[in-house]
PDB file of C-alpha atoms in Angstrom:
ATOM      1  CA  MET A 129     -19.048  -4.978  87.580  1.00 87.00           C
ATOM      2  CA  HIS A 130     -20.546  -8.417  87.579  1.00 86.00           C
ATOM      3  CA  ARG A 131     -23.983  -9.433  86.386  1.00 84.00           C
ATOM      4  CA  LYS A 132     -24.566 -11.619  89.345  1.00 83.00           C
ATOM      5  CA  ASP A 133     -24.172  -8.745  91.792  1.00 87.00           C
ATOM      6  CA  GLY A 134     -27.271  -6.992  90.609  1.00 96.00           C
ATOM      7  CA  LYS A 135     -29.775  -6.191  93.401  1.00 97.00           C
ATOM      8  CA  PHE A 136     -33.480  -5.265  93.438  1.00 98.00           C
ATOM      9  CA  VAL A 137     -35.435  -2.578  95.275  1.00 98.00           C
ATOM     10  CA  ASP A 138     -39.125  -1.763  95.257  1.00 98.00           C
ATOM     11  CA  ALA A 139     -39.488   1.788  93.935  1.00 98.00           C
ATOM     12  CA  GLY A 140     -43.102   2.992  93.817  1.00 96.00           C
ATOM     13  CA  GLY A 141     -44.279  -0.571  93.151  1.00 97.00           C
ATOM     14  CA  ILE A 142     -41.776  -1.205  90.366  1.00 98.00           C
ATOM     15  CA  LYS A 143     -39.158  -3.958  90.909  1.00 98.00           C
ATOM     16  CA  THR A 144     -36.021  -2.056  90.150  1.00 98.00           C
ATOM     17  CA  HIS A 145     -32.605  -3.551  89.293  1.00 98.00           C
ATOM     18  CA  TYR A 146     -29.402  -1.862  90.252  1.00 98.00           C
ATOM     19  CA  TYR A 147     -25.655  -2.546  90.814  1.00 98.00           C
ATOM     20  CA  GLU A 148     -23.926  -1.384  94.016  1.00 97.00           C
ATOM     21  CA  LYS A 149     -20.202  -1.252  94.958  1.00 97.00           C
ATOM     22  CA  GLY A 150     -18.030   0.673  97.335  1.00 96.00           C
ATOM     23  CA  VAL A 151     -18.436   2.839 100.349  1.00 96.00           C
ATOM     24  CA  GLY A 152     -18.652   6.593 101.053  1.00 95.00           C
ATOM     25  CA  LYS A 153     -20.809   9.245  99.447  1.00 95.00           C
ATOM     26  CA  PRO A 154     -23.445   7.930  97.099  1.00 97.00           C
ATOM     27  CA  LEU A 155     -22.824   8.316  93.418  1.00 98.00           C
ATOM     28  CA  VAL A 156     -25.767   7.358  91.245  1.00 98.00           C
ATOM     29  CA  LEU A 157     -25.431   6.595  87.500  1.00 98.00           C
ATOM     30  CA  PHE A 158     -28.269   6.730  85.089  1.00 98.00           C
ATOM     31  CA  HIS A 159     -27.853   5.380  81.679  1.00 98.00           C
ATOM     32  CA  GLY A 160     -29.505   6.567  78.369  1.00 97.00           C
ATOM     33  CA  GLY A 161     -32.057   5.192  76.020  1.00 96.00           C
ATOM     34  CA  ALA A 162     -35.774   4.295  76.540  1.00 96.00           C
ATOM     35  CA  PHE A 163     -38.037   1.307  77.092  1.00 97.00           C
ATOM     36  CA  GLY A 164     -38.807  -0.618  74.059  1.00 96.00           C
ATOM     37  CA  HIS A 165     -36.313   1.243  71.880  1.00 92.00           C
ATOM     38  CA  PRO A 166     -35.978  -0.465  68.467  1.00 90.00           C
ATOM     39  CA  THR A 167     -32.158  -0.019  67.995  1.00 91.00           C
ATOM     40  CA  ALA A 168     -30.295  -0.571  71.280  1.00 94.00           C
ATOM     41  CA  ALA A 169     -31.289  -2.111  74.707  1.00 97.00           C
ATOM     42  CA  ASP A 170     -29.319   0.274  77.059  1.00 97.00           C
ATOM     43  CA  SER A 171     -28.959  -0.475  80.664  1.00 98.00           C
ATOM     44  CA  ALA A 172     -26.763   0.150  83.784  1.00 98.00           C
ATOM     45  CA  TRP A 173     -24.234  -2.020  82.203  1.00 98.00           C
ATOM     46  CA  ASP A 174     -23.436   0.883  79.912  1.00 98.00           C
ATOM     47  CA  TRP A 175     -21.318   2.101  82.825  1.00 98.00           C
ATOM     48  CA  SER A 176     -19.335  -1.077  83.150  1.00 98.00           C
ATOM     49  CA  THR A 177     -16.027   0.629  82.056  1.00 98.00           C
ATOM     50  CA  ASN A 178     -16.282   3.135  84.845  1.00 98.00           C
ATOM     51  CA  PHE A 179     -18.064   1.389  87.673  1.00 98.00           C
ATOM     52  CA  ASP A 180     -15.260  -0.467  89.491  1.00 97.00           C
ATOM     53  CA  ALA A 181     -12.765   2.467  89.345  1.00 98.00           C
ATOM     54  CA  LEU A 182     -15.451   4.968  90.735  1.00 98.00           C
ATOM     55  CA  ALA A 183     -16.169   2.577  93.407  1.00 97.00           C
ATOM     56  CA  GLN A 184     -12.676   2.864  94.828  1.00 97.00           C
ATOM     57  CA  HIS A 185     -13.922   6.347  95.951  1.00 96.00           C
ATOM     58  CA  TYR A 186     -17.696   6.267  96.300  1.00 97.00           C
ATOM     59  CA  ARG A 187     -20.663   4.100  96.995  1.00 97.00           C
ATOM     60  CA  VAL A 188     -21.515   3.798  93.329  1.00 98.00           C
ATOM     61  CA  ILE A 189     -24.988   2.785  92.409  1.00 98.00           C
ATOM     62  CA  ALA A 190     -25.930   2.107  88.682  1.00 98.00           C
ATOM     63  CA  VAL A 191     -29.710   1.981  88.192  1.00 98.00           C
ATOM     64  CA  ASP A 192     -31.700   0.263  85.493  1.00 98.00           C
ATOM     65  CA  LYS A 193     -34.372   2.923  84.553  1.00 98.00           C
ATOM     66  CA  LEU A 194     -37.948   2.216  84.239  1.00 98.00           C
ATOM     67  CA  GLY A 195     -38.762  -0.466  81.674  1.00 98.00           C
ATOM     68  CA  GLN A 196     -34.952  -0.958  80.819  1.00 98.00           C
ATOM     69  CA  GLY A 197     -32.295  -3.420  81.767  1.00 98.00           C
ATOM     70  CA  PHE A 198     -33.751  -5.828  84.457  1.00 98.00           C
ATOM     71  CA  THR A 199     -36.234  -3.233  85.860  1.00 98.00           C
ATOM     72  CA  ASP A 200     -39.929  -3.900  85.463  1.00 98.00           C
ATOM     73  CA  ILE A 201     -41.783  -2.216  82.543  1.00 98.00           C
ATOM     74  CA  PRO A 202     -44.470   0.473  83.211  1.00 98.00           C
ATOM     75  CA  LYS A 203     -47.545  -0.813  84.754  1.00 97.00           C
ATOM     76  CA  THR A 204     -50.096   1.082  82.497  1.00 97.00           C
ATOM     77  CA  ASP A 205     -49.886   2.557  79.060  1.00 98.00           C
ATOM     78  CA  ALA A 206     -50.054   5.992  80.589  1.00 98.00           C
ATOM     79  CA  ASP A 207     -46.687   5.468  82.186  1.00 98.00           C
ATOM     80  CA  TYR A 208     -44.898   4.959  78.778  1.00 98.00           C
ATOM     81  CA  CYS A 209     -43.743   8.558  79.085  1.00 98.00           C
ATOM     82  CA  MET A 210     -40.484  10.378  80.168  1.00 97.00           C
ATOM     83  CA  SER A 211     -42.274  11.988  83.244  1.00 97.00           C
ATOM     84  CA  ALA A 212     -42.983   8.537  84.639  1.00 98.00           C
ATOM     85  CA  VAL A 213     -39.274   7.675  84.153  1.00 98.00           C
ATOM     86  CA  VAL A 214     -38.305  10.726  86.210  1.00 98.00           C
ATOM     87  CA  GLU A 215     -40.912   9.841  88.971  1.00 98.00           C
ATOM     88  CA  HIS A 216     -39.525   6.275  88.999  1.00 98.00           C
ATOM     89  CA  ALA A 217     -35.945   7.516  89.527  1.00 98.00           C
ATOM     90  CA  ALA A 218     -36.980   9.792  92.277  1.00 98.00           C
ATOM     91  CA  ASP A 219     -38.762   6.740  93.970  1.00 98.00           C
ATOM     92  CA  THR A 220     -35.623   4.685  93.598  1.00 98.00           C
ATOM     93  CA  LEU A 221     -33.498   7.335  95.293  1.00 98.00           C
ATOM     94  CA  ARG A 222     -35.927   7.477  98.156  1.00 98.00           C
ATOM     95  CA  SER A 223     -36.248   3.728  98.412  1.00 98.00           C
ATOM     96  CA  LEU A 224     -32.464   3.323  98.515  1.00 98.00           C
ATOM     97  CA  GLU A 225     -32.426   6.106 101.406  1.00 96.00           C
ATOM     98  CA  LEU A 226     -29.326   7.514 100.017  1.00 94.00           C
ATOM     99  CA  GLY A 227     -29.940  11.130 101.252  1.00 93.00           C
ATOM    100  CA  PRO A 228     -28.695  13.852  98.802  1.00 96.00           C
ATOM    101  CA  ALA A 229     -26.584  12.009  96.218  1.00 97.00           C
ATOM    102  CA  ASP A 230     -24.254  13.007  93.368  1.00 98.00           C
ATOM    103  CA  LEU A 231     -26.010  12.262  90.182  1.00 98.00           C
ATOM    104  CA  VAL A 232     -24.520  11.419  86.778  1.00 98.00           C
ATOM    105  CA  GLY A 233     -26.694  10.943  83.688  1.00 98.00           C
ATOM    106  CA  HIS A 234     -25.939  10.060  80.155  1.00 98.00           C
ATOM    107  CA  SER A 235     -28.057  10.954  77.105  1.00 97.00           C
ATOM    108  CA  ARG A 236     -31.770  10.631  78.232  1.00 96.00           C
ATOM    109  CA  GLY A 237     -30.264   9.785  81.641  1.00 98.00           C
ATOM    110  CA  GLY A 238     -28.822  13.244  81.458  1.00 98.00           C
ATOM    111  CA  TYR A 239     -32.248  14.736  81.033  1.00 98.00           C
ATOM    112  CA  LEU A 240     -33.320  12.544  83.985  1.00 97.00           C
ATOM    113  CA  THR A 241     -30.612  13.952  86.248  1.00 98.00           C
ATOM    114  CA  CYS A 242     -31.434  17.476  85.141  1.00 98.00           C
ATOM    115  CA  ARG A 243     -35.151  16.966  85.895  1.00 98.00           C
ATOM    116  CA  LEU A 244     -34.402  15.410  89.286  1.00 98.00           C
ATOM    117  CA  THR A 245     -32.183  18.449  90.167  1.00 98.00           C
ATOM    118  CA  LEU A 246     -34.890  20.832  89.117  1.00 97.00           C
ATOM    119  CA  ASP A 247     -37.881  19.095  90.593  1.00 96.00           C
ATOM    120  CA  TYR A 248     -36.460  17.216  93.617  1.00 97.00           C
ATOM    121  CA  PRO A 249     -33.316  19.112  94.716  1.00 97.00           C
ATOM    122  CA  GLU A 250     -33.690  17.460  98.264  1.00 97.00           C
ATOM    123  CA  LEU A 251     -32.436  14.217  96.636  1.00 98.00           C
ATOM    124  CA  VAL A 252     -29.503  15.767  94.803  1.00 97.00           C
ATOM    125  CA  ARG A 253     -26.117  16.882  96.047  1.00 97.00           C
ATOM    126  CA  SER A 254     -24.649  17.536  92.555  1.00 97.00           C
ATOM    127  CA  CYS A 255     -25.642  16.959  88.897  1.00 98.00           C
ATOM    128  CA  THR A 256     -23.529  15.826  86.017  1.00 98.00           C
ATOM    129  CA  ILE A 257     -25.021  15.859  82.554  1.00 98.00           C
ATOM    130  CA  VAL A 258     -23.169  13.799  79.912  1.00 98.00           C
ATOM    131  CA  ASP A 259     -23.797  14.067  76.000  1.00 97.00           C
ATOM    132  CA  SER A 260     -27.449  14.635  76.484  1.00 97.00           C
ATOM    133  CA  ASN A 261     -29.271  15.670  73.294  1.00 93.00           C
ATOM    134  CA  THR A 262     -32.583  15.336  75.190  1.00 94.00           C
ATOM    135  CA  SER A 263     -31.411  18.029  77.695  1.00 95.00           C
ATOM    136  CA  SER A 264     -30.102  20.465  75.096  1.00 94.00           C
ATOM    137  CA  PRO A 265     -31.691  22.834  72.582  1.00 90.00           C
ATOM    138  CA  GLY A 266     -31.426  21.836  68.943  1.00 82.00           C
ATOM    139  CA  VAL A 267     -32.423  19.212  66.473  1.00 74.00           C
ATOM    140  CA  GLU A 268     -32.195  15.409  67.351  1.00 75.00           C
ATOM    141  CA  LEU A 269     -29.886  13.715  64.792  1.00 67.00           C
ATOM    142  CA  ASN A 270     -30.172  10.134  65.939  1.00 69.00           C
ATOM    143  CA  ASN A 271     -32.758   9.232  63.098  1.00 72.00           C
ATOM    144  CA  ILE A 272     -30.150  10.567  60.626  1.00 70.00           C
ATOM    145  CA  ILE A 273     -26.976   9.016  62.051  1.00 73.00           C
ATOM    146  CA  LEU A 274     -28.519   5.788  63.155  1.00 76.00           C
ATOM    147  CA  GLY A 275     -31.261   5.438  60.564  1.00 75.00           C
ATOM    148  CA  ASN A 276     -30.320   2.202  58.843  1.00 79.00           C
ATOM    149  CA  PRO A 277     -28.884  -0.423  61.204  1.00 85.00           C
ATOM    150  CA  PRO A 278     -28.453  -4.136  60.092  1.00 85.00           C
ATOM    151  CA  GLU A 279     -31.420  -6.383  60.443  1.00 91.00           C
ATOM    152  CA  PRO A 280     -32.607  -7.946  62.510  1.00 93.00           C
ATOM    153  CA  ARG A 281     -32.922  -5.028  64.910  1.00 91.00           C
ATOM    154  CA  LEU A 282     -31.596  -5.540  68.435  1.00 95.00           C
ATOM    155  CA  SER A 283     -29.234  -8.383  67.288  1.00 96.00           C
ATOM    156  CA  ARG A 284     -25.636  -8.543  68.293  1.00 97.00           C
ATOM    157  CA  ASP A 285     -24.491  -7.121  64.870  1.00 96.00           C
ATOM    158  CA  SER A 286     -27.149  -4.484  65.020  1.00 96.00           C
ATOM    159  CA  HIS A 287     -26.119  -3.322  68.421  1.00 97.00           C
ATOM    160  CA  HIS A 288     -22.430  -3.300  67.420  1.00 97.00           C
ATOM    161  CA  TRP A 289     -23.321  -1.213  64.417  1.00 96.00           C
ATOM    162  CA  ILE A 290     -25.354   1.252  66.480  1.00 95.00           C
ATOM    163  CA  PHE A 291     -22.572   1.675  69.109  1.00 97.00           C
ATOM    164  CA  GLU A 292     -19.986   2.097  66.420  1.00 96.00           C
ATOM    165  CA  HIS A 293     -21.893   4.800  64.614  1.00 94.00           C
ATOM    166  CA  TYR A 294     -22.465   6.584  67.984  1.00 95.00           C
ATOM    167  CA  SER A 295     -18.612   6.460  68.638  1.00 96.00           C
ATOM    168  CA  TYR A 296     -15.441   8.213  67.589  1.00 97.00           C
ATOM    169  CA  SER A 297     -13.672   4.911  68.012  1.00 97.00           C
ATOM    170  CA  PRO A 298     -15.262   1.428  68.419  1.00 97.00           C
ATOM    171  CA  HIS A 299     -12.501   0.191  70.834  1.00 97.00           C
ATOM    172  CA  HIS A 300     -14.842   0.322  73.869  1.00 98.00           C
ATOM    173  CA  ILE A 301     -17.550  -1.999  72.385  1.00 98.00           C
ATOM    174  CA  SER A 302     -16.847  -5.027  74.528  1.00 98.00           C
ATOM    175  CA  SER A 303     -18.295  -8.562  74.346  1.00 97.00           C
ATOM    176  CA  ASP A 304     -19.706  -8.394  77.734  1.00 97.00           C
ATOM    177  CA  TRP A 305     -21.704  -5.263  76.842  1.00 98.00           C
ATOM    178  CA  LEU A 306     -23.085  -6.796  73.704  1.00 98.00           C
ATOM    179  CA  ASP A 307     -24.027 -10.001  75.683  1.00 97.00           C
ATOM    180  CA  ILE A 308     -26.024  -7.889  78.190  1.00 97.00           C
ATOM    181  CA  CYS A 309     -27.749  -5.819  75.511  1.00 98.00           C
ATOM    182  CA  CYS A 310     -28.831  -9.117  73.645  1.00 97.00           C
ATOM    183  CA  GLU A 311     -29.963 -10.715  76.827  1.00 97.00           C
ATOM    184  CA  ILE A 312     -32.165  -7.698  77.697  1.00 98.00           C
ATOM    185  CA  ALA A 313     -33.442  -7.449  74.218  1.00 97.00           C
ATOM    186  CA  SER A 314     -34.676 -11.034  74.376  1.00 97.00           C
ATOM    187  CA  ARG A 315     -36.679 -10.587  77.581  1.00 97.00           C
ATOM    188  CA  PRO A 316     -40.371 -10.942  77.232  1.00 97.00           C
ATOM    189  CA  GLU A 317     -40.778  -7.632  79.061  1.00 97.00           C
ATOM    190  CA  TYR A 318     -38.568  -5.817  76.461  1.00 97.00           C
ATOM    191  CA  GLN A 319     -40.769  -7.300  73.722  1.00 96.00           C
ATOM    192  CA  VAL A 320     -43.891  -6.080  75.313  1.00 98.00           C
ATOM    193  CA  ALA A 321     -42.447  -2.570  75.665  1.00 98.00           C
ATOM    194  CA  TRP A 322     -41.336  -2.614  72.134  1.00 97.00           C
ATOM    195  CA  LYS A 323     -44.840  -3.560  70.912  1.00 97.00           C
ATOM    196  CA  LYS A 324     -46.402  -0.871  72.980  1.00 98.00           C
ATOM    197  CA  MET A 325     -44.011   1.782  71.799  1.00 97.00           C
ATOM    198  CA  GLU A 326     -43.598   0.800  68.107  1.00 95.00           C
ATOM    199  CA  THR A 327     -46.448  -1.464  67.068  1.00 96.00           C
ATOM    200  CA  GLU A 328     -49.090   0.158  69.003  1.00 97.00           C
ATOM    201  CA  GLY A 329     -47.646   3.590  68.300  1.00 97.00           C
ATOM    202  CA  LEU A 330     -47.229   5.028  71.846  1.00 97.00           C
ATOM    203  CA  ARG A 331     -43.867   6.486  70.892  1.00 96.00           C
ATOM    204  CA  LEU A 332     -45.396   8.787  68.394  1.00 96.00           C
ATOM    205  CA  LYS A 333     -48.699   9.242  69.894  1.00 97.00           C
ATOM    206  CA  GLN A 334     -47.630   9.787  73.544  1.00 97.00           C
ATOM    207  CA  PHE A 335     -43.964   9.500  74.420  1.00 97.00           C
ATOM    208  CA  ALA A 336     -42.476  11.888  71.945  1.00 95.00           C
ATOM    209  CA  PRO A 337     -45.104  14.787  72.281  1.00 97.00           C
ATOM    210  CA  GLY A 338     -44.994  14.282  76.066  1.00 97.00           C
ATOM    211  CA  LEU A 339     -41.297  14.605  76.088  1.00 96.00           C
ATOM    212  CA  ALA A 340     -41.334  17.693  73.814  1.00 95.00           C
ATOM    213  CA  ALA A 341     -43.828  19.440  76.172  1.00 96.00           C
ATOM    214  CA  ASP A 342     -41.659  18.418  79.235  1.00 96.00           C
ATOM    215  CA  LYS A 343     -38.627  19.806  77.629  1.00 95.00           C
ATOM    216  CA  SER A 344     -40.245  23.184  76.938  1.00 95.00           C
ATOM    217  CA  LYS A 345     -41.160  23.433  80.526  1.00 95.00           C
ATOM    218  CA  MET A 346     -37.582  22.318  81.664  1.00 96.00           C
ATOM    219  CA  PHE A 347     -35.935  24.945  79.421  1.00 96.00           C
ATOM    220  CA  ALA A 348     -38.173  27.722  80.845  1.00 96.00           C
ATOM    221  CA  LYS A 349     -37.284  26.624  84.392  1.00 95.00           C
ATOM    222  CA  LEU A 350     -33.644  26.456  83.561  1.00 95.00           C
ATOM    223  CA  ARG A 351     -33.938  30.004  81.988  1.00 95.00           C
ATOM    224  CA  ASP A 352     -35.895  31.517  84.733  1.00 96.00           C
ATOM    225  CA  GLU A 353     -34.890  29.773  87.948  1.00 95.00           C
ATOM    226  CA  GLY A 354     -31.814  27.683  87.225  1.00 96.00           C
ATOM    227  CA  LEU A 355     -30.474  24.580  89.064  1.00 96.00           C
ATOM    228  CA  LYS A 356     -30.104  24.729  92.750  1.00 95.00           C
ATOM    229  CA  ARG A 357     -27.224  22.277  92.899  1.00 96.00           C
ATOM    230  CA  PRO A 358     -23.567  22.429  91.617  1.00 97.00           C
ATOM    231  CA  THR A 359     -23.728  21.256  87.895  1.00 97.00           C
ATOM    232  CA  GLN A 360     -21.217  20.071  85.411  1.00 98.00           C
ATOM    233  CA  ILE A 361     -21.607  19.075  81.750  1.00 98.00           C
ATOM    234  CA  ILE A 362     -19.263  16.638  79.984  1.00 98.00           C
ATOM    235  CA  TRP A 363     -19.464  16.214  76.209  1.00 98.00           C
ATOM    236  CA  GLY A 364     -17.652  14.254  73.610  1.00 98.00           C
ATOM    237  CA  LYS A 365     -16.133  16.652  71.014  1.00 98.00           C
ATOM    238  CA  ASN A 366     -17.018  14.316  68.181  1.00 97.00           C
ATOM    239  CA  ASP A 367     -20.485  13.151  69.299  1.00 96.00           C
ATOM    240  CA  PRO A 368     -22.376  12.677  65.984  1.00 94.00           C
ATOM    241  CA  THR A 369     -25.864  12.748  67.477  1.00 93.00           C
ATOM    242  CA  ALA A 370     -25.479  15.399  70.254  1.00 93.00           C
ATOM    243  CA  SER A 371     -23.368  18.241  68.778  1.00 94.00           C
ATOM    244  CA  ILE A 372     -20.868  20.280  70.732  1.00 95.00           C
ATOM    245  CA  GLU A 373     -22.886  23.363  70.009  1.00 95.00           C
ATOM    246  CA  GLN A 374     -25.933  21.663  71.741  1.00 95.00           C
ATOM    247  CA  GLY A 375     -23.601  21.197  74.719  1.00 97.00           C
ATOM    248  CA  TRP A 376     -22.610  24.791  74.830  1.00 97.00           C
ATOM    249  CA  ALA A 377     -26.277  25.857  74.512  1.00 96.00           C
ATOM    250  CA  LEU A 378     -27.094  23.751  77.492  1.00 97.00           C
ATOM    251  CA  TYR A 379     -24.209  25.124  79.365  1.00 97.00           C
ATOM    252  CA  ASP A 380     -25.147  28.718  78.769  1.00 96.00           C
ATOM    253  CA  LEU A 381     -28.595  27.954  80.194  1.00 96.00           C
ATOM    254  CA  VAL A 382     -27.097  26.415  83.393  1.00 97.00           C
ATOM    255  CA  ALA A 383     -24.223  28.961  83.728  1.00 97.00           C
ATOM    256  CA  LYS A 384     -26.593  31.942  83.668  1.00 96.00           C
ATOM    257  CA  HIS A 385     -27.658  31.067  87.283  1.00 96.00           C
ATOM    258  CA  ARG A 386     -24.617  29.194  88.489  1.00 95.00           C
ATOM    259  CA  ALA A 387     -21.202  30.911  88.515  1.00 94.00           C
ATOM    260  CA  ASP A 388     -19.672  27.520  89.470  1.00 94.00           C
ATOM    261  CA  ALA A 389     -20.998  25.580  86.493  1.00 96.00           C
ATOM    262  CA  LYS A 390     -18.435  23.617  84.603  1.00 97.00           C
ATOM    263  CA  PHE A 391     -18.272  22.402  80.924  1.00 98.00           C
ATOM    264  CA  HIS A 392     -15.714  19.732  80.028  1.00 98.00           C
ATOM    265  CA  ILE A 393     -15.072  18.499  76.396  1.00 98.00           C
ATOM    266  CA  ILE A 394     -13.340  15.121  75.869  1.00 98.00           C
ATOM    267  CA  ASN A 395     -11.446  15.095  72.710  1.00 98.00           C
ATOM    268  CA  GLN A 396     -11.678  12.232  70.220  1.00 98.00           C
ATOM    269  CA  ALA A 397     -14.901  11.011  71.832  1.00 98.00           C
ATOM    270  CA  GLY A 398     -18.442  10.216  70.528  1.00 97.00           C
ATOM    271  CA  HIS A 399     -21.706   9.810  72.349  1.00 97.00           C
ATOM    272  CA  PHE A 400     -20.223   7.383  74.772  1.00 98.00           C
ATOM    273  CA  ALA A 401     -17.460   9.695  75.942  1.00 98.00           C
ATOM    274  CA  TYR A 402     -17.359   7.961  79.343  1.00 98.00           C
ATOM    275  CA  ARG A 403     -16.667   4.566  77.773  1.00 98.00           C
ATOM    276  CA  GLU A 404     -14.241   5.746  75.143  1.00 98.00           C
ATOM    277  CA  HIS A 405     -12.110   7.586  77.741  1.00 98.00           C
ATOM    278  CA  PRO A 406     -13.064   6.118  81.166  1.00 98.00           C
ATOM    279  CA  LYS A 407      -9.919   7.307  83.035  1.00 98.00           C
ATOM    280  CA  GLU A 408     -10.358  10.939  81.947  1.00 98.00           C
ATOM    281  CA  PHE A 409     -14.052  10.817  82.614  1.00 98.00           C
ATOM    282  CA  ASN A 410     -13.686   9.258  86.037  1.00 98.00           C
ATOM    283  CA  GLU A 411     -11.063  11.950  87.005  1.00 98.00           C
ATOM    284  CA  LEU A 412     -13.509  14.712  86.031  1.00 98.00           C
ATOM    285  CA  ILE A 413     -16.215  13.077  88.165  1.00 98.00           C
ATOM    286  CA  TYR A 414     -13.824  12.766  91.086  1.00 97.00           C
ATOM    287  CA  ALA A 415     -12.496  16.407  90.785  1.00 96.00           C
ATOM    288  CA  PHE A 416     -16.056  17.819  90.505  1.00 97.00           C
ATOM    289  CA  VAL A 417     -17.446  15.899  93.459  1.00 96.00           C
ATOM    290  CA  GLN A 418     -14.448  16.930  95.564  1.00 93.00           C
ATOM    291  CA  THR A 419     -15.059  20.638  94.699  1.00 91.00           C
ATOM    292  CA  CYS A 420     -18.552  20.187  95.885  1.00 87.00           C
ATOM    293  CA  GLU A 421     -17.428  19.356  99.440  1.00 72.00           C
ATOM    294  CA  GLY A 422     -18.656  21.940 101.757  1.00 53.00           C
ATOM    295  CA  GLY A 423     -19.898  24.008  98.906  1.00 49.00           C
ATOM    296  CA  SER A 424     -23.143  26.048  98.990  1.00 43.00           C
ATOM    297  CA  TYR A 425     -26.165  24.580  97.377  1.00 42.00           C
ATOM    298  CA  ALA A 426     -27.564  28.007  96.663  1.00 40.00           C
ATOM    299  CA  ALA A 427     -27.507  29.388  93.219  1.00 38.00           C
TER     300      ALA A 427
END
């Protein structure tokens, strides 16, 4: 994965940044976090430990979500919400003309892949949800576990502290990852989004309540209708912010309607299970996608 290899596509009028490598079936990776986040500038580079190896088997596309990485920020204040992130992701998949793709999403990206599978199943071939507090029932622990990072926020030291406290082991926190995070956090666009979310209060006034309402609808749809595509859940056993009990609760919702649902636990792994154990994670992705070959999309 190389910074200079990034590409752009117009997705619903948003200049959208992504990385692409490999040939074959499209495998789309969505990272976590949110625009203007005060503690970590997540981006598609989160997948740097997995990207090249997965590209040996698939056409891998790692997307910078709306307002994150090097993708444009929302055009209006009304779009500082999770539903706009979902719509942008759907527009991105359409603009790339992938056909049904295998989707992998981490944390809030896991919520994104779940919503895409529920709302736009024609764009999805399979769904993988990774360590996603946002997708699962239960209390969010981020403010407790990550509540007191070093100042200044979004500095290199602060990013390292955040990622270390997310993790079982800090060995995966690489210099290139910290470099990219700091580059993104220093962009004028990121500063605008931070001001919108934190200083102007859109996070508390709009983003959080909107997401809570959307999650309630999502859980009702999962309970009553289920996902119409093969789905697996991958969880770090030692994730301090998204507990293993939350992973099981999400799995129970999915498995009610899908006999082929899978739940994999990666031992000695925190929130970034895919970075802490990239070989094991990639093997799970490969095995799952292979089992979907020729399988039925029906529940």
